[in-house]
C-alpha cells in the first residue's frame, strides 16, 4: 500500500510539470554574421572561402544567408575583381566562381599576397551594399611547438609552448589558434626582434596520442584589438542564454549605402548598422603537436 501511495504522489508531481508557462524572451533584430579570414599557408593551402549566416532567435537557429555580387578587388594593382558564388554543397558558403558556377582551380589560396596592396571586399545583402578593407599581414615561421609540464589553474590543463622569431624594428601583432575555439592575441611590445616562447594552458580534454594543430597568424593592430575583445567577452561569459549566440563586437564590415566619402568610412550616425564578424587576409604558419 505504501508503494502505491508513492506512485500516486509521483504521478501528481509529473502532471503538475505539464503546466504551460509563458515567458517573455528578449527579441533582437537579426544581424548578418560574416566569417571571412583568408589565410595564405605555404605548407597547407587553405580554401578561399567566406561564410555568411544570420543570428537566430532564442530558440531558433543560425541560418545561412544569400549574398549578391560578392567580389574581392585589389585596389592597388587594379585589374578585374575576383567573384564569389554560393557553394552548391554548403549553403551560406561562398567560393571563387563565375556566372553562378564555382571554379575549382581558384578554390585554394596558393599564391602569396603583397602586403602593400589594399584589398577591397564588397557584397550586396538585402539590396544594400557592404564593404570592408584589408591588407595582407605576414607572420614569422613557428620554430617549435612543445608540450610543457606546468599548470596554471587546473591540473587537467595541458601546457603548449610555441616559439618563433619576432621581426625586429617593426611593430607586430599575432593571433594563435589552438583549435576548439581557443585563441590568443599577442603584440610584441616586450619581445620585439627577439626569439620568443609563449606558454598557453589549454583546457581541452586531451589524451595521449591526440593531435593539435597550432596556427600562427600575422594580423594588424585593428584585427588584434578585435580579437582581444572577442576573447575578453568569452572569458567573462558575456554571451549568456538570453543574448544572441555570437559576440556583438564590432568588426570591419559596414553598410555603405548613401555614404558619399569612402575615406570617411566609419558608419557615423548609424552605429547599429554593422556586420558581426571580420574580413582579413593573413599569413598563417602551422605546426602539429602530438600529446604525450
PDB file of C-alpha atoms in Angstrom, residues 122-256:
ATOM      1  CA  UNK A 122      32.140  44.245 -51.451  1.00  0.00           C
ATOM      2  CA  UNK A 123      28.802  42.462 -51.498  1.00  0.00           C
ATOM      3  CA  UNK A 124      25.084  43.158 -51.513  1.00  0.00           C
ATOM      4  CA  UNK A 125      22.771  41.898 -48.806  1.00  0.00           C
ATOM      5  CA  UNK A 126      19.036  42.650 -48.905  1.00  0.00           C
ATOM      6  CA  UNK A 127      19.759  45.048 -51.801  1.00  0.00           C
ATOM      7  CA  UNK A 128      22.184  47.132 -49.735  1.00  0.00           C
ATOM      8  CA  UNK A 129      25.911  47.489 -50.312  1.00  0.00           C
ATOM      9  CA  UNK A 130      28.523  46.418 -47.741  1.00  0.00           C
ATOM     10  CA  UNK A 131      32.270  46.925 -47.873  1.00  0.00           C
ATOM     11  CA  UNK A 132      35.473  46.107 -45.979  1.00  0.00           C
ATOM     12  CA  UNK A 133      39.189  46.827 -46.450  1.00  0.00           C
ATOM     13  CA  UNK A 134      42.136  44.585 -45.611  1.00  0.00           C
ATOM     14  CA  UNK A 135      45.859  44.385 -46.242  1.00  0.00           C
ATOM     15  CA  UNK A 136      47.850  41.176 -46.140  1.00  0.00           C
ATOM     16  CA  UNK A 137      49.926  40.730 -42.970  1.00  0.00           C
ATOM     17  CA  UNK A 138      52.917  38.386 -42.864  1.00  0.00           C
ATOM     18  CA  UNK A 139      53.852  36.112 -39.970  1.00  0.00           C
ATOM     19  CA  UNK A 140      57.161  34.541 -38.883  1.00  0.00           C
ATOM     20  CA  UNK A 141      57.544  30.789 -39.090  1.00  0.00           C
ATOM     21  CA  UNK A 142      56.955  28.713 -35.971  1.00  0.00           C
ATOM     22  CA  UNK A 143      60.340  27.407 -34.846  1.00  0.00           C
ATOM     23  CA  UNK A 144      58.929  24.822 -32.435  1.00  0.00           C
ATOM     24  CA  UNK A 145      55.831  23.606 -30.614  1.00  0.00           C
ATOM     25  CA  UNK A 146      56.328  21.516 -27.476  1.00  0.00           C
ATOM     26  CA  UNK A 147      54.279  20.193 -24.581  1.00  0.00           C
ATOM     27  CA  UNK A 148      55.194  21.565 -21.164  1.00  0.00           C
ATOM     28  CA  UNK A 149      54.634  20.128 -17.706  1.00  0.00           C
ATOM     29  CA  UNK A 150      53.414  23.180 -15.774  1.00  0.00           C
ATOM     30  CA  UNK A 151      49.807  24.014 -14.828  1.00  0.00           C
ATOM     31  CA  UNK A 152      48.174  27.389 -14.276  1.00  0.00           C
ATOM     32  CA  UNK A 153      44.818  26.816 -12.544  1.00  0.00           C
ATOM     33  CA  UNK A 154      43.769  23.210 -13.103  1.00  0.00           C
ATOM     34  CA  UNK A 155      45.832  20.022 -13.086  1.00  0.00           C
ATOM     35  CA  UNK A 156      43.861  18.827 -16.127  1.00  0.00           C
ATOM     36  CA  UNK A 157      45.276  21.669 -18.231  1.00  0.00           C
ATOM     37  CA  UNK A 158      47.833  20.978 -20.952  1.00  0.00           C
ATOM     38  CA  UNK A 159      50.734  23.395 -21.373  1.00  0.00           C
ATOM     39  CA  UNK A 160      51.535  24.142 -25.016  1.00  0.00           C
ATOM     40  CA  UNK A 161      54.698  26.133 -25.763  1.00  0.00           C
ATOM     41  CA  UNK A 162      55.038  27.850 -29.138  1.00  0.00           C
ATOM     42  CA  UNK A 163      58.283  29.537 -30.224  1.00  0.00           C
ATOM     43  CA  UNK A 164      59.001  31.939 -33.098  1.00  0.00           C
ATOM     44  CA  UNK A 165      61.403  34.734 -34.062  1.00  0.00           C
ATOM     45  CA  UNK A 166      59.778  38.152 -33.986  1.00  0.00           C
ATOM     46  CA  UNK A 167      60.999  40.523 -36.750  1.00  0.00           C
ATOM     47  CA  UNK A 168      62.955  43.463 -35.385  1.00  0.00           C
ATOM     48  CA  UNK A 169      62.422  47.194 -35.913  1.00  0.00           C
ATOM     49  CA  UNK A 170      58.701  46.863 -36.590  1.00  0.00           C
ATOM     50  CA  UNK A 171      55.501  46.559 -34.594  1.00  0.00           C
ATOM     51  CA  UNK A 172      53.908  43.135 -34.927  1.00  0.00           C
ATOM     52  CA  UNK A 173      50.649  41.578 -33.808  1.00  0.00           C
ATOM     53  CA  UNK A 174      49.663  37.926 -33.782  1.00  0.00           C
ATOM     54  CA  UNK A 175      46.724  35.592 -33.249  1.00  0.00           C
ATOM     55  CA  UNK A 176      47.468  31.991 -32.247  1.00  0.00           C
ATOM     56  CA  UNK A 177      44.838  29.297 -32.743  1.00  0.00           C
ATOM     57  CA  UNK A 178      44.923  26.099 -30.693  1.00  0.00           C
ATOM     58  CA  UNK A 179      41.740  24.566 -32.110  1.00  0.00           C
ATOM     59  CA  UNK A 180      38.362  24.030 -30.482  1.00  0.00           C
ATOM     60  CA  UNK A 181      37.756  27.772 -30.193  1.00  0.00           C
ATOM     61  CA  UNK A 182      40.917  28.535 -28.183  1.00  0.00           C
ATOM     62  CA  UNK A 183      42.757  31.664 -29.348  1.00  0.00           C
ATOM     63  CA  UNK A 184      45.374  34.041 -28.002  1.00  0.00           C
ATOM     64  CA  UNK A 185      46.168  37.556 -29.269  1.00  0.00           C
ATOM     65  CA  UNK A 186      49.722  38.881 -28.799  1.00  0.00           C
ATOM     66  CA  UNK A 187      51.672  42.047 -29.510  1.00  0.00           C
ATOM     67  CA  UNK A 188      55.470  42.208 -29.498  1.00  0.00           C
ATOM     68  CA  UNK A 189      55.814  45.153 -27.095  1.00  0.00           C
ATOM     69  CA  UNK A 190      58.062  43.164 -24.738  1.00  0.00           C
ATOM     70  CA  UNK A 191      59.830  40.859 -27.227  1.00  0.00           C
ATOM     71  CA  UNK A 192      60.350  42.974 -30.341  1.00  0.00           C
ATOM     72  CA  UNK A 193      63.080  41.481 -32.519  1.00  0.00           C
ATOM     73  CA  UNK A 194      63.672  38.536 -30.174  1.00  0.00           C
ATOM     74  CA  UNK A 195      63.188  34.793 -30.199  1.00  0.00           C
ATOM     75  CA  UNK A 196      60.038  34.316 -28.160  1.00  0.00           C
ATOM     76  CA  UNK A 197      58.412  31.329 -26.453  1.00  0.00           C
ATOM     77  CA  UNK A 198      54.826  31.583 -25.240  1.00  0.00           C
ATOM     78  CA  UNK A 199      53.095  29.126 -22.899  1.00  0.00           C
ATOM     79  CA  UNK A 200      49.387  28.506 -23.248  1.00  0.00           C
ATOM     80  CA  UNK A 201      47.385  26.305 -20.897  1.00  0.00           C
ATOM     81  CA  UNK A 202      44.689  24.500 -22.867  1.00  0.00           C
ATOM     82  CA  UNK A 203      41.501  23.373 -21.146  1.00  0.00           C
ATOM     83  CA  UNK A 204      40.658  20.897 -23.894  1.00  0.00           C
ATOM     84  CA  UNK A 205      40.076  17.277 -22.901  1.00  0.00           C
ATOM     85  CA  UNK A 206      43.283  15.900 -24.410  1.00  0.00           C
ATOM     86  CA  UNK A 207      44.585  12.356 -24.263  1.00  0.00           C
ATOM     87  CA  UNK A 208      47.876  10.707 -25.166  1.00  0.00           C
ATOM     88  CA  UNK A 209      48.204  10.480 -28.936  1.00  0.00           C
ATOM     89  CA  UNK A 210      45.792  13.326 -29.698  1.00  0.00           C
ATOM     90  CA  UNK A 211      46.989  15.801 -32.329  1.00  0.00           C
ATOM     91  CA  UNK A 212      46.559  19.566 -32.020  1.00  0.00           C
ATOM     92  CA  UNK A 213      47.096  21.892 -34.966  1.00  0.00           C
ATOM     93  CA  UNK A 214      48.708  25.149 -33.831  1.00  0.00           C
ATOM     94  CA  UNK A 215      48.303  28.106 -36.204  1.00  0.00           C
ATOM     95  CA  UNK A 216      50.145  31.434 -36.009  1.00  0.00           C
ATOM     96  CA  UNK A 217      48.605  34.372 -37.893  1.00  0.00           C
ATOM     97  CA  UNK A 218      50.143  37.729 -38.645  1.00  0.00           C
ATOM     98  CA  UNK A 219      47.488  40.410 -38.069  1.00  0.00           C
ATOM     99  CA  UNK A 220      47.267  44.191 -37.999  1.00  0.00           C
ATOM    100  CA  UNK A 221      46.526  46.270 -34.917  1.00  0.00           C
ATOM    101  CA  UNK A 222      42.809  46.645 -35.671  1.00  0.00           C
ATOM    102  CA  UNK A 223      42.309  42.891 -36.048  1.00  0.00           C
ATOM    103  CA  UNK A 224      44.387  42.314 -32.908  1.00  0.00           C
ATOM    104  CA  UNK A 225      42.129  44.635 -30.890  1.00  0.00           C
ATOM    105  CA  UNK A 226      39.056  42.940 -32.346  1.00  0.00           C
ATOM    106  CA  UNK A 227      40.278  39.535 -31.200  1.00  0.00           C
ATOM    107  CA  UNK A 228      41.176  40.866 -27.752  1.00  0.00           C
ATOM    108  CA  UNK A 229      37.562  41.962 -27.301  1.00  0.00           C
ATOM    109  CA  UNK A 230      36.258  38.603 -28.516  1.00  0.00           C
ATOM    110  CA  UNK A 231      38.485  36.751 -26.067  1.00  0.00           C
ATOM    111  CA  UNK A 232      37.545  39.121 -23.233  1.00  0.00           C
ATOM    112  CA  UNK A 233      33.823  38.561 -23.819  1.00  0.00           C
ATOM    113  CA  UNK A 234      34.346  34.818 -23.944  1.00  0.00           C
ATOM    114  CA  UNK A 235      36.312  34.743 -20.682  1.00  0.00           C
ATOM    115  CA  UNK A 236      33.780  36.976 -18.912  1.00  0.00           C
ATOM    116  CA  UNK A 237      30.912  34.798 -20.047  1.00  0.00           C
ATOM    117  CA  UNK A 238      29.028  37.719 -21.560  1.00  0.00           C
ATOM    118  CA  UNK A 239      27.287  35.548 -24.147  1.00  0.00           C
ATOM    119  CA  UNK A 240      24.551  34.279 -21.837  1.00  0.00           C
ATOM    120  CA  UNK A 241      21.487  32.234 -22.771  1.00  0.00           C
ATOM    121  CA  UNK A 242      19.387  35.330 -23.371  1.00  0.00           C
ATOM    122  CA  UNK A 243      21.752  37.005 -25.820  1.00  0.00           C
ATOM    123  CA  UNK A 244      22.379  36.420 -29.488  1.00  0.00           C
ATOM    124  CA  UNK A 245      24.574  33.335 -29.990  1.00  0.00           C
ATOM    125  CA  UNK A 246      27.611  35.290 -31.161  1.00  0.00           C
ATOM    126  CA  UNK A 247      29.646  38.155 -29.814  1.00  0.00           C
ATOM    127  CA  UNK A 248      28.460  41.680 -30.615  1.00  0.00           C
ATOM    128  CA  UNK A 249      31.979  43.021 -31.010  1.00  0.00           C
ATOM    129  CA  UNK A 250      32.047  45.378 -33.984  1.00  0.00           C
ATOM    130  CA  UNK A 251      34.013  44.059 -36.943  1.00  0.00           C
ATOM    131  CA  UNK A 252      35.285  45.908 -40.019  1.00  0.00           C
ATOM    132  CA  UNK A 253      32.374  45.224 -42.395  1.00  0.00           C
ATOM    133  CA  UNK A 254      29.851  48.044 -42.575  1.00  0.00           C
ATOM    134  CA  UNK A 255      26.896  49.155 -44.642  1.00  0.00           C
ATOM    135  CA  UNK A 256      27.987  51.843 -47.108  1.00  0.00           C
TER     136      UNK A 256
END
